[in-house]
């Protein structure tokens, strides 16, 4: 049993690596088996087809997201909660960026995965809303309650399609982690118009932090 689990995990990890490097569309189960030095039959013992592999990868991604992305507690610092959200979401986006690079196509080929994705995104949206509510309660941002849900959707929109946007700008170029963090900076820009006077310097400090991670010149 342990050997089977190890082989299954190796298949998943190899698939993520190849999908990220070459694109999910370009990789077949034969490529994955050859990369691992196993027979296609051995791979099919663990997974029925490539769609089964992608679906399992998404389950692993969703589990990580659920376990690590928690709504802010009553005692947590609101801006820390925002930074934690950005760090977790963009770290996982980078680890599974093949999925974001071709999201509509992947989902269109697997109705079950589409349903799972939408269900996970409902939970993510609720957590983003809770972060925004905590930021408002802590006087970090000023926003009408009626606008919070739409603001949360806008944040999710940028997160979801940032990798796709990068691919449209340079279809054949490899995406690196610094480019993923450039997406964090785009999210922080959304917050600046809502920032209170006392919170704006702290948001600017967050910008400086992520500018370093994104390999950009740090603002003074």
Backbone as a ProteinNet text record, in pm:
[ID]
protein_1_A
[PRIMARY]
XXXXXXXXXXXXXXXXXXXXXXXXXXXXXXXXXXXXXXXXXXXXXXXXXXXXXXXXXXXXXXXXXXXXXXXXXXXXXXXXXXXXXXXXXXXXXXXXXXXXXXXXXXXXXXXXXXXXXXXXXXXXXXXXXXXXXXXXXXXXXXXXXXXXXXXXXXXXXXXXXXXXXXXXXXXXXXXXXXXXXXXXXXXXXXXXXXXXXXXXXXXXXXXXXXXXXXXXXXXX
[TERTIARY]
83.1	0	86.4	193.6	281.2	346.7	388.4	452.4	356.5	228.6	128.3	108	101.4	82.8	201.1	320.4	439.1	439	403.7	400.4	294.3	178.4	70.8	113.2	177.7	225.3	330.5	418.4	521.5	458.3	353.6	284.1	224.4	162.8	103.7	209.7	320.7	425.4	489.5	513.4	570	473.8	345.1	245.3	243.5	244.1	246.6	369.7	484	609	602.2	556.9	550.1	442.8	327.1	220.4	267.5	336.4	386.3	491.5	577.8	687.8	640.9	552.2	519.5	373.3	290.1	148.2	73	-40.6	-118.5	-160.3	-193.4	-239	-131.3	-4.4	105.3	148.9	104.2	153.2	49.3	94	8.4	49.9	-31.5	5.1	133.5	157.7	282.6	402.9	389.4	498.5	526.8	419.9	436	503.4	458	516.7	664.4	696.5	835.2	921.7	868.9	942.1	977.7	888.3	910.6	983.7	996.4	1060.3	973.4	841.7	749.3	669.3	602.4	522.1	389.3	329.3	195.6	94.9	110.1	19.8	29	150.4	169.5	97.9	109.2	39.2	-112	-162.5	-307	-359.6	-271.4	-312.6	-358.8	-298.6	-329.1	-429.2	-425.9	-513.6	-570.9	-700.2	-766.4	-719.1	-694.4	-655.9	-597.8	-565.7	-505.9	-605.9	-733.1	-834.6	-842.7	-826.4	-826	-708.7	-593.6	-476	-501.8	-552.8	-579.4	-680.7	-782.5	-884.7	-824.2	-733.9	-670.8	-576.6	-506.9	-421	-505.2	-619.4	-705.6	-752.4	-782.3	-822	-710.2	-585.8	-472.1	-460	-476.4	-472.4	-583.3	-705	-818.7	-798.9	-739.1	-713.2	-612.9	-507.3	-408.7	-473.1	-556.9	-623.2	-715.8	-790.7	-884.7	-812.1	-702.7	-631.1	-552.9	-502.4	-412.6	-480.7	-588.9	-656.8	-772.3	-744.4	-844.3	-895	-1023.9	-1074.4	-1005.6	-988.9	-919.9	-995.9	-921.5	-983.5	-1011	-1086.1	-1117.3	-991.6	-888.6	-769.9	-657.3	-679.7	-572.5	-567	-448.6	-428.4	-482.6	-566.5	-637.1	-540.9	-439.6	-346	-261.5	-233.6	-164.4	-249.9	-381.2	-472.4	-469.9	-463.3	-454.3	-323.2	-212.2	-82.7	-79.3	-139.6	-144	-225.2	-338.7	-420.2	-339.4	-272.4	-196.4	-82.5	-11.9	100.3	53.2	-53	-100.8	-156	-240.8	-306.1	-204.3	-110	-14.9	92.3	124.3	215.9	154.6	27.1	-39.6	-64.1	-93.2	-110.6	18	131.9	259.4	285	257.6	282.8	197.4	79.1	-13.4	-46.6	53.2	19.4	-28	-2.2	-55.7	-208.2	-267.3	-413	-468.6	-404.7	-449.6	-417.5	-312.8	-272	-373.6	-450.4	-543.7	-676.2	-720.5	-834.6	-962.8	-1010.3	-1138	-1134.5	-1022	-1011.5	-1013.4	-936.9	-931.8	-1070.4	-1139.9	-1271.4	-1373.9	-1362.5	-1460.2	-1453.1	-1340	-1322.7	-1362.9	-1399	-1429.9	-1541.1	-1667	-1779.5	-1771.4	-1720	-1707.4	-1606.6	-1497.3	-1396.8	-1454	-1532.7	-1598.2	-1684.3	-1760.7	-1844.4	-1760.4	-1654	-1565.4	-1501.2	-1459	-1393.5	-1488.7	-1610.7	-1707.5	-1738	-1744.8	-1771.6	-1656.9	-1534.6	-1417.6	-1414.4	-1447.7	-1441.9	-1546.1	-1657.6	-1756	-1693.8	-1620	-1554	-1446.9	-1370.9	-1266.2	-1327.3	-1436.2	-1502.4	-1547.8	-1603.8	-1648.9	-1532.4	-1415.5	-1299.5	-1245	-1249.3	-1207.3	-1299.6	-1429.8	-1526.4	-1495.7	-1461.4	-1432.1	-1307.3	-1208.7	-1087.5	-1122.6	-1203.4	-1243.7	-1325.2	-1412.7	-1491.6	-1401.6	-1299.9	-1205.2	-1124.3	-1085.1	-1010.8	-1095.2	-1223.5	-1312.1	-1331.3	-1353.5	-1375.2	-1252.4	-1133.1	-1008.9	-970.8	-1058.5	-1032.8	-910	-886.5	-780.9	-833.7	-959.1	-1022.4	-1157.9	-1201.8	-1335.1	-1410.4	-1514.4	-1590.1	-1733.2	-1828.1	-1968	-1988.9	-2069.4	-2098.1	-2152.6	-2230.8	-2291.7	-2187.8	-2066.2	-1962.4	-1863.1	-1871.3	-1770.1	-1770.3	-1889.2	-1895.5	-1838.5	-1871.1	-1817	-1666.2	-1617.4	-1472.9	-1404.1	-1464.7	-1409.3	-1404.8	-1510.5	-1512.2	-1401.3	-1378.3	-1273.6	-1136	-1112.9	-985.9	-967.9	-1073.2	-1065.6	-1044.9	-1101.8	-1086.1	-939.7	-873.4	-731.8	-647.6	-674.8	-599.1	-616.5	-740.9	-771.2	-708.7	-706.1	-663	-529.4	-455	-325.2	-228.5	-220.9	-131.1	-175.2	-305.6	-355.4	-316.8	-325.8	-287.5	-140.4	-54.5	88.4	112.5	38.7	55.8	11.8	-89.6	-132.3	-27.5	47.8	148.9	274.8	307.1	425.2	393.9	324.2	272	377.9	498.6	600.4	705.5	689.5	787.5	750.1	853.6	830.1	791.4	702.1	657.8	738.5	794.1	870.2	793.3	847.3	776.8	767.1	868.2	863.1	743.7	711.9	596	466.1	461.5	343	324	433.7	423.4	389.1	411.8	364	211.8	146.9	2.2	-40.6	40.6	11.1	9	103.7	109.9	-14.8	-67.6	-191.4	-307.3	-310.1	-414.7	-401.3	-279.6	-259.7	-300.2	-280.8	-323.8	-475.1	-548.5	-694	-732.7	-648.9	-680.9	-650.4	-556.1	-509.5	-620.5	-711.6	-818.3	-910.8	-917.7	-1004.5	-931.6	-799.6	-720.8	-748.8	-759	-772	-636.1	-639.7	-515	-413.6	-461.1	-367.5	-314.6	-388.9	-347.4	-264.8	-274	-204.8	-54.2	16.8	161	191.9	106	129.6	104	6.4	-17	99.7	154.7	272.4	390.2	404.3	510.2	491.1	365.6	337.1	377.6	349.7	391.1	542	617.2	763.1	808.7	744.9	778.1	758.2	643.6	614.7	689.8	730.1	815.9	949.7	1000.7	1124.8	1105.7	996.7	969.6	945	888.9	859.7	979.4	1089.8	1209.4	1197.5	1114.7	1095.2	1167.1	1201.8	1261.4	1165.9	1219.8	1137.8	1114	984.3	950	1003.7	1044.6	1088.3	966.9
-120.1	0	124.9	123.8	240.7	267.1	157.2	173	234	190.1	244.1	392.7	430.4	571.5	654.2	603	677.2	695.7	589.7	599.7	699.6	696.2	788.4	932.4	957.7	1092.4	1137.5	1045.7	1079.7	1116.8	1045.7	1077.7	1217.3	1249.6	1382.5	1491.1	1471	1572.3	1589.7	1478.2	1486.8	1556.5	1528.7	1592	1743.3	1786.3	1929.6	1994.1	1928.7	1983.1	1998.1	1893.4	1897.3	1993.7	1993.9	2086.6	2231.1	2261.4	2397.5	2436.4	2342.1	2372.3	2384.7	2295.8	2287.3	2315	2329.9	2350.6	2219.8	2220.7	2097.6	2036.4	2119	2069.8	1987.7	2022.2	1960	1826.1	1794.3	1676.3	1565	1444.8	1326.9	1235.3	1134.5	1037.3	963.3	944	880.5	967	1098.8	1188.6	1175.6	1169.5	1161.6	1030.1	920.8	790.2	787.1	840.3	842.1	927.1	1038.7	1127.2	1053.9	967.7	893.8	761.3	719.3	591.4	472.7	489.7	379.6	350.3	236.7	201.9	276.1	302.5	361.8	278.9	145.9	60.2	83.9	110.1	140.2	269.4	369.2	495.7	474.8	395.5	373.9	291.4	221.8	151.1	249.7	369.4	470.3	575.1	605.8	708.7	658.9	679.4	629.7	703	833.9	914.8	1047.9	1135.2	1262.8	1348.7	1343.6	1421.5	1380.5	1251.9	1201.8	1261.7	1274	1334.3	1481.6	1555	1697.9	1718	1632.3	1644.6	1621.8	1524.4	1496.8	1610.1	1667.6	1782.6	1897.5	1920.1	2027.7	1999.6	1874.2	1840.6	1872.5	1843.9	1876	2026.9	2099.9	2246.2	2300.1	2249	2295.8	2264.9	2149	2113	2209	2241.2	2337.5	2474	2514.6	2644.7	2648.6	2541.4	2535.4	2536.2	2461.3	2450.4	2576.1	2644.4	2756.9	2892.9	2902.5	3031.5	3039.2	3096.7	3105.7	3248.9	3266.3	3402.1	3463.5	3595.6	3659.1	3637.7	3613.6	3599	3737.4	3741.1	3868.5	3938.6	3859.2	3917.5	3940.4	3902.8	3916.7	4059.4	4100	4230.3	4225.9	4323.5	4319.2	4320.1	4404.3	4408.6	4282.1	4220.8	4091.8	3987.3	3993.3	3899.9	3919.5	4044.7	4073.2	4019.7	4045.7	3998.1	3845.5	3782.4	3636.5	3583.7	3647.4	3606.6	3616.6	3729.5	3749.6	3648.6	3625.8	3531	3390.3	3345.5	3208.9	3190.1	3282.7	3268.1	3271.3	3364.6	3374.2	3266.1	3216.1	3102.6	2979.4	2952.9	2837.2	2857.5	2980.3	3009.6	2978	3010.1	2981.6	2831.6	2761	2616.5	2541.2	2593.2	2525.6	2618.5	2691.5	2797.2	2744.1	2617.2	2562	2570.7	2552.8	2553.2	2691	2795.3	2932	2977.5	2922.3	2966.1	2927.9	2824	2774.9	2733.2	2812.8	2774.6	2747.2	2837.2	2809.5	2680.4	2653.3	2533.3	2407.3	2408.1	2291.5	2261.7	2364.5	2343.6	2300	2351.8	2317.2	2170.4	2106.9	1965.7	1869.5	1923.8	1835.9	1897.6	1863	1921.5	1895.4	1779.4	1750.8	1844.3	1868	1960.6	2101.8	2138	2269.2	2287.9	2185.5	2193.4	2207	2127.3	2134.9	2272.3	2325.6	2456.5	2565	2564.8	2666.5	2656.8	2535.2	2517	2571.6	2543.8	2595	2747	2803.3	2948	3019.5	2954.4	3013.9	3033.3	2931.4	2941.2	3047.1	3057.3	3159.1	3298.1	3317.3	3447.9	3487.8	3392.9	3423	3467	3406.3	3443.2	3579.6	3611.3	3745.2	3850.3	3824	3916.7	3937.3	3829.5	3842.3	3925.5	3914.1	3997.1	4144.5	4173.7	4311.7	4368.6	4288.4	4334.7	4364.3	4280.4	4304.6	4431.3	4456.1	4578	4702.2	4693	4807	4829	4721.8	4733.1	4789.8	4764.1	4813.4	4951.2	5014.1	5146.9	5149	5036	5030.5	5079.6	5044.3	5091.7	5151.9	5242.8	5300.3	5256.6	5177.4	5123.9	5100.3	5125.5	5097.7	4946.9	4907.4	4764.4	4703.6	4781.2	4730.4	4701.7	4760.2	4742	4631.4	4576.6	4479.5	4353.7	4300.8	4178.5	4200.1	4313.9	4342.1	4363.1	4426.8	4445.7	4309.7	4219.9	4085.3	4012	4026.2	3965.3	4022.4	4153.3	4216.3	4162.4	4147	4090.3	3948.8	3867.1	3730.4	3728.4	3822.6	3830.5	3850.8	3944.1	3969.5	3847.1	3787.8	3669	3556.2	3528.9	3414.8	3425.7	3546.9	3560.3	3631.5	3649.8	3714.9	3631.2	3502.1	3415.7	3410.9	3401.9	3403.2	3532.5	3642.8	3771.9	3771.8	3720.5	3713.7	3629.5	3519.6	3433.8	3502.8	3588.6	3660.7	3762.5	3815.7	3915.5	3852.6	3731.7	3661.4	3511.8	3465.3	3327.9	3219.4	3243	3137.9	3157.2	3260.2	3287	3211.2	3163.9	3097.4	3202.2	3163.5	3252.1	3220.4	3323.3	3299.4	3350.7	3321.6	3354.9	3505.3	3579	3724.5	3782.3	3726.5	3774.6	3746.1	3633.6	3604.8	3712.2	3755.1	3857.5	3994.9	4013.8	4138.9	4147	4031.8	4029.7	4078	4049.9	4100.2	4252.3	4311.9	4458.3	4514.9	4445.3	4491.3	4488.2	4386.7	4379.1	4493.7	4522	4630.6	4766	4784	4908.6	4927.2	4817.1	4825.5	4880	4854.2	4896	5043.2	5098.8	5234.2	5339.7	5339	5440.8	5428	5310.1	5288.4	5307.1	5322.6	5325.5	5451.8	5435.5	5552.2	5620.9	5746	5823	5755.8	5699.1	5638.2	5503.2	5437.2	5305.4	5311	5419.8	5428	5403.8	5461	5432.6	5284.1	5213.5	5070.9	4991.1	5034.5	4967.8	4993.7	5114.1	5144.7	5058.4	5032.7	4942.9	4802	4758.2	4628.2	4628.1	4738.6	4750.1	4732.4	4797.5	4786.8	4642.6	4574.1	4434	4349.6	4367.3	4285.4	4332.3	4458.9	4504.3	4431.9	4407.6	4330.6	4189.2	4125.2	3988.6	3983.1	4091.5	4094.9	4141.3	4172.7	4216.2	4353.7	4438.7	4574.6	4675.1	4792.9	4897	4934.2	4949.3	4981.5	5130.3	5167.8	5309.7	5367.1	5492.3	5561.1	5620.1
0	0	0	84.3	91.2	-43.2	-110.9	-240.8	-341.2	-337.9	-428.7	-403.3	-277.4	-244.9	-292.1	-273.9	-317.5	-468.7	-540.7	-686.7	-731.1	-667.9	-703.2	-678.4	-565.3	-534.8	-634.8	-674.6	-773.4	-907.4	-944.3	-1069.8	-1062.9	-950.2	-934.2	-939.6	-868.2	-866.1	-1003.9	-1073.4	-1208.7	-1303.2	-1288.5	-1374.5	-1353.1	-1227.2	-1198	-1259.6	-1243.7	-1298.5	-1450.4	-1518.4	-1664.7	-1713.9	-1647.8	-1686.3	-1672.2	-1562.9	-1541.5	-1644.7	-1678.3	-1770.6	-1915	-1957.9	-2100.4	-2132.5	-2031.1	-2054	-2047.9	-1983.8	-1965.2	-2098.3	-2196.5	-2326.9	-2397.3	-2374	-2448.3	-2389.8	-2270.5	-2199.1	-2202	-2234	-2232.2	-2117	-2092.5	-1989.9	-2027.9	-2156.9	-2200.3	-2164	-2178.8	-2139.2	-1989.6	-1910.7	-1764.9	-1727.2	-1788.2	-1758.5	-1797.9	-1915.5	-1960.9	-1868.7	-1823.3	-1732	-1602.2	-1556.5	-1432.1	-1454.2	-1580.4	-1607.8	-1569.9	-1582.5	-1555	-1681.4	-1683.7	-1800.5	-1797.3	-1914.1	-1914.9	-1836.4	-1840	-1764.9	-1615	-1566.8	-1425	-1388.7	-1475.8	-1451.2	-1449.8	-1545.5	-1553.8	-1436.6	-1367	-1246.7	-1139.2	-1140.6	-1039	-1088.3	-1218.2	-1274.6	-1406.3	-1427.2	-1548.1	-1673.4	-1661.1	-1776.7	-1725.4	-1816.8	-1776.1	-1700.5	-1740	-1670.4	-1523.2	-1497.4	-1359.6	-1281.6	-1347.6	-1283.1	-1252.5	-1349.7	-1330.1	-1218.3	-1215.1	-1111	-972.5	-962	-833.3	-792.1	-890.4	-860.5	-806.2	-866.7	-818.2	-675.3	-643.6	-506.6	-408.4	-447.6	-360.6	-343	-452	-446.5	-355.7	-372.1	-292.8	-145.1	-115.4	24.2	87	13.8	64.2	86.3	-8.4	2.2	123.8	144	255.6	390	398.3	525.7	561.3	460.3	487	482.3	406.3	391.3	489.4	606.4	710.8	723.5	756.7	778.9	899.9	901.5	1014.4	1144.8	1253.2	1384	1443.3	1550.7	1614.7	1664.9	1695.1	1755.9	1653.8	1529.1	1430.6	1376.8	1337.6	1276.7	1133.5	1099	970.3	851.5	856.6	744.3	736.4	851.8	850.3	779.9	802.6	736.6	585.2	541.2	397.8	340.4	408.9	360.7	356.3	457.6	459.5	341.3	314.3	199.5	70.2	49.8	-73	-85.1	24.5	22	-13	52.5	32.1	-108	-150.6	-280.3	-394.3	-387.9	-498.5	-491.9	-372.2	-363.1	-428.1	-396.6	-455	-604.5	-643.2	-785	-860.4	-800.4	-864.7	-870.4	-762.1	-757.7	-858.2	-888.4	-980.7	-1097.9	-1150.1	-1245.1	-1380.4	-1411.2	-1535.8	-1537.2	-1420.2	-1409.8	-1442.6	-1388.9	-1413.8	-1555.8	-1614.6	-1747.8	-1854.4	-1828.8	-1931.3	-1867.1	-1770.8	-1687.7	-1765.7	-1852.7	-1921.7	-2002.3	-2068.6	-2151.1	-2065.3	-1956	-1867.7	-1810.4	-1764.9	-1705.5	-1809	-1931.4	-2034.8	-2073.3	-2049.5	-2086.1	-1975.2	-1859.1	-1747.3	-1662.3	-1690.2	-1615.8	-1464.9	-1423.6	-1280.6	-1214.6	-1283.7	-1232	-1226.5	-1325.7	-1327.1	-1202.6	-1167.2	-1048.1	-921.6	-911.9	-794.7	-784.5	-898.7	-900.9	-850.3	-899.5	-858.2	-709	-657.8	-515.6	-430.6	-472.5	-399.2	-404.3	-519.4	-535.1	-449	-422.2	-330.3	-192.4	-147.4	-18.2	-16.5	-124.7	-133.6	-129.5	-202.9	-205	-64.1	9	145.4	233.3	214.3	294.9	254.8	126.3	83	141.7	139.5	199	346.6	417.5	561	585.2	496.2	508.5	488	386.9	360.7	476.3	531.8	646.6	765.9	786.7	896	871.9	747.9	714.4	738.6	705	729.9	879.3	954	1097.9	1168.9	1113.8	1173.6	1121.4	1043.3	985.5	894.2	826.1	725.9	592.1	561.1	436.9	470.3	384.1	390.8	266.4	285.9	173	218.4	130.1	161.1	173.3	268.5	284.5	156	83.1	-40.2	-148.7	-134.7	-236.7	-202.9	-82.2	-39.3	-125.6	-154.2	-234.6	-374.3	-437.3	-570.7	-567.1	-459.9	-446.5	-432.7	-355	-339.4	-473.3	-552.9	-686.3	-774.2	-765.1	-845.9	-807.9	-678.7	-632.5	-687.6	-675.2	-727.1	-877.5	-947.8	-1092.9	-1130.4	-1062.7	-1091.1	-1056.7	-940.3	-899.1	-1000.3	-1038.5	-1124.4	-1261.7	-1317.7	-1457.3	-1473.5	-1365.5	-1377.7	-1462.1	-1436.9	-1514.3	-1660.7	-1684.2	-1822.4	-1893	-1820.5	-1879.1	-1917.9	-1828.6	-1860.6	-1986.1	-1999.3	-2116.3	-2244.4	-2236.8	-2357.2	-2400.5	-2303.5	-2336.8	-2396.8	-2352.9	-2404.1	-2406.5	-2510.6	-2512.4	-2495.9	-2544.5	-2544.1	-2435.2	-2355.4	-2250	-2122.7	-2052.1	-1923.4	-1819.3	-1730.3	-1622.8	-1497.4	-1435.6	-1313.1	-1191.9	-1074.8	-951.1	-930.2	-977	-962.8	-1036.9	-1153.3	-1228	-1154.2	-1083.2	-1003	-896.8	-834.2	-729.9	-787.6	-916.5	-977.3	-968.9	-968.2	-952.1	-814.4	-712.4	-577.9	-578.6	-648.8	-655.7	-721.9	-820.7	-884.5	-785.1	-699.2	-596.8	-498.3	-454	-357.6	-415.6	-545	-609	-596.4	-598.3	-583.1	-445.7	-346	-209.2	-182.9	-255.4	-221	-224	-321.8	-318.1	-197.4	-138.3	-23	110	105.3	228.9	309.3	440	527.8	539.4	583.8	592.2	683.2	795.5	888.4	839.5	751.2	703.4	575.5	500.5	371.5	382.8	480.2	489	507.3	579.3	599.9	472.1	393.4	265.1	170.5	176	94.4	136.7	267.1	313.8	259.2	253.1	191.7	44.3	-24.3	-163.9	-177.7	-91	-97.4	-79.2	14.1	39.3	-86.7	-151.6	-268.7	-393.1	-395.9	-505.3	-503.3	-384.5	-374.4	-424.8	-385	-429.9	-580.7	-635.8	-779.5	-861.5	-793.7	-866.3	-926.6	-865.2	-914.3	-825.3	-880.1	-795.8	-682.1	-563.8	-446.2	-439.1	-421.5	-411.7	-281.9	-287.5	-166.3	-93.3
[MASK]
++++++++++++++++++++++++++++++++++++++++++++++++++++++++++++++++++++++++++++++++++++++++++++++++++++++++++++++++++++++++++++++++++++++++++++++++++++++++++++++++++++++++++++++++++++++++++++++++++++++++++++++++++++++++++++

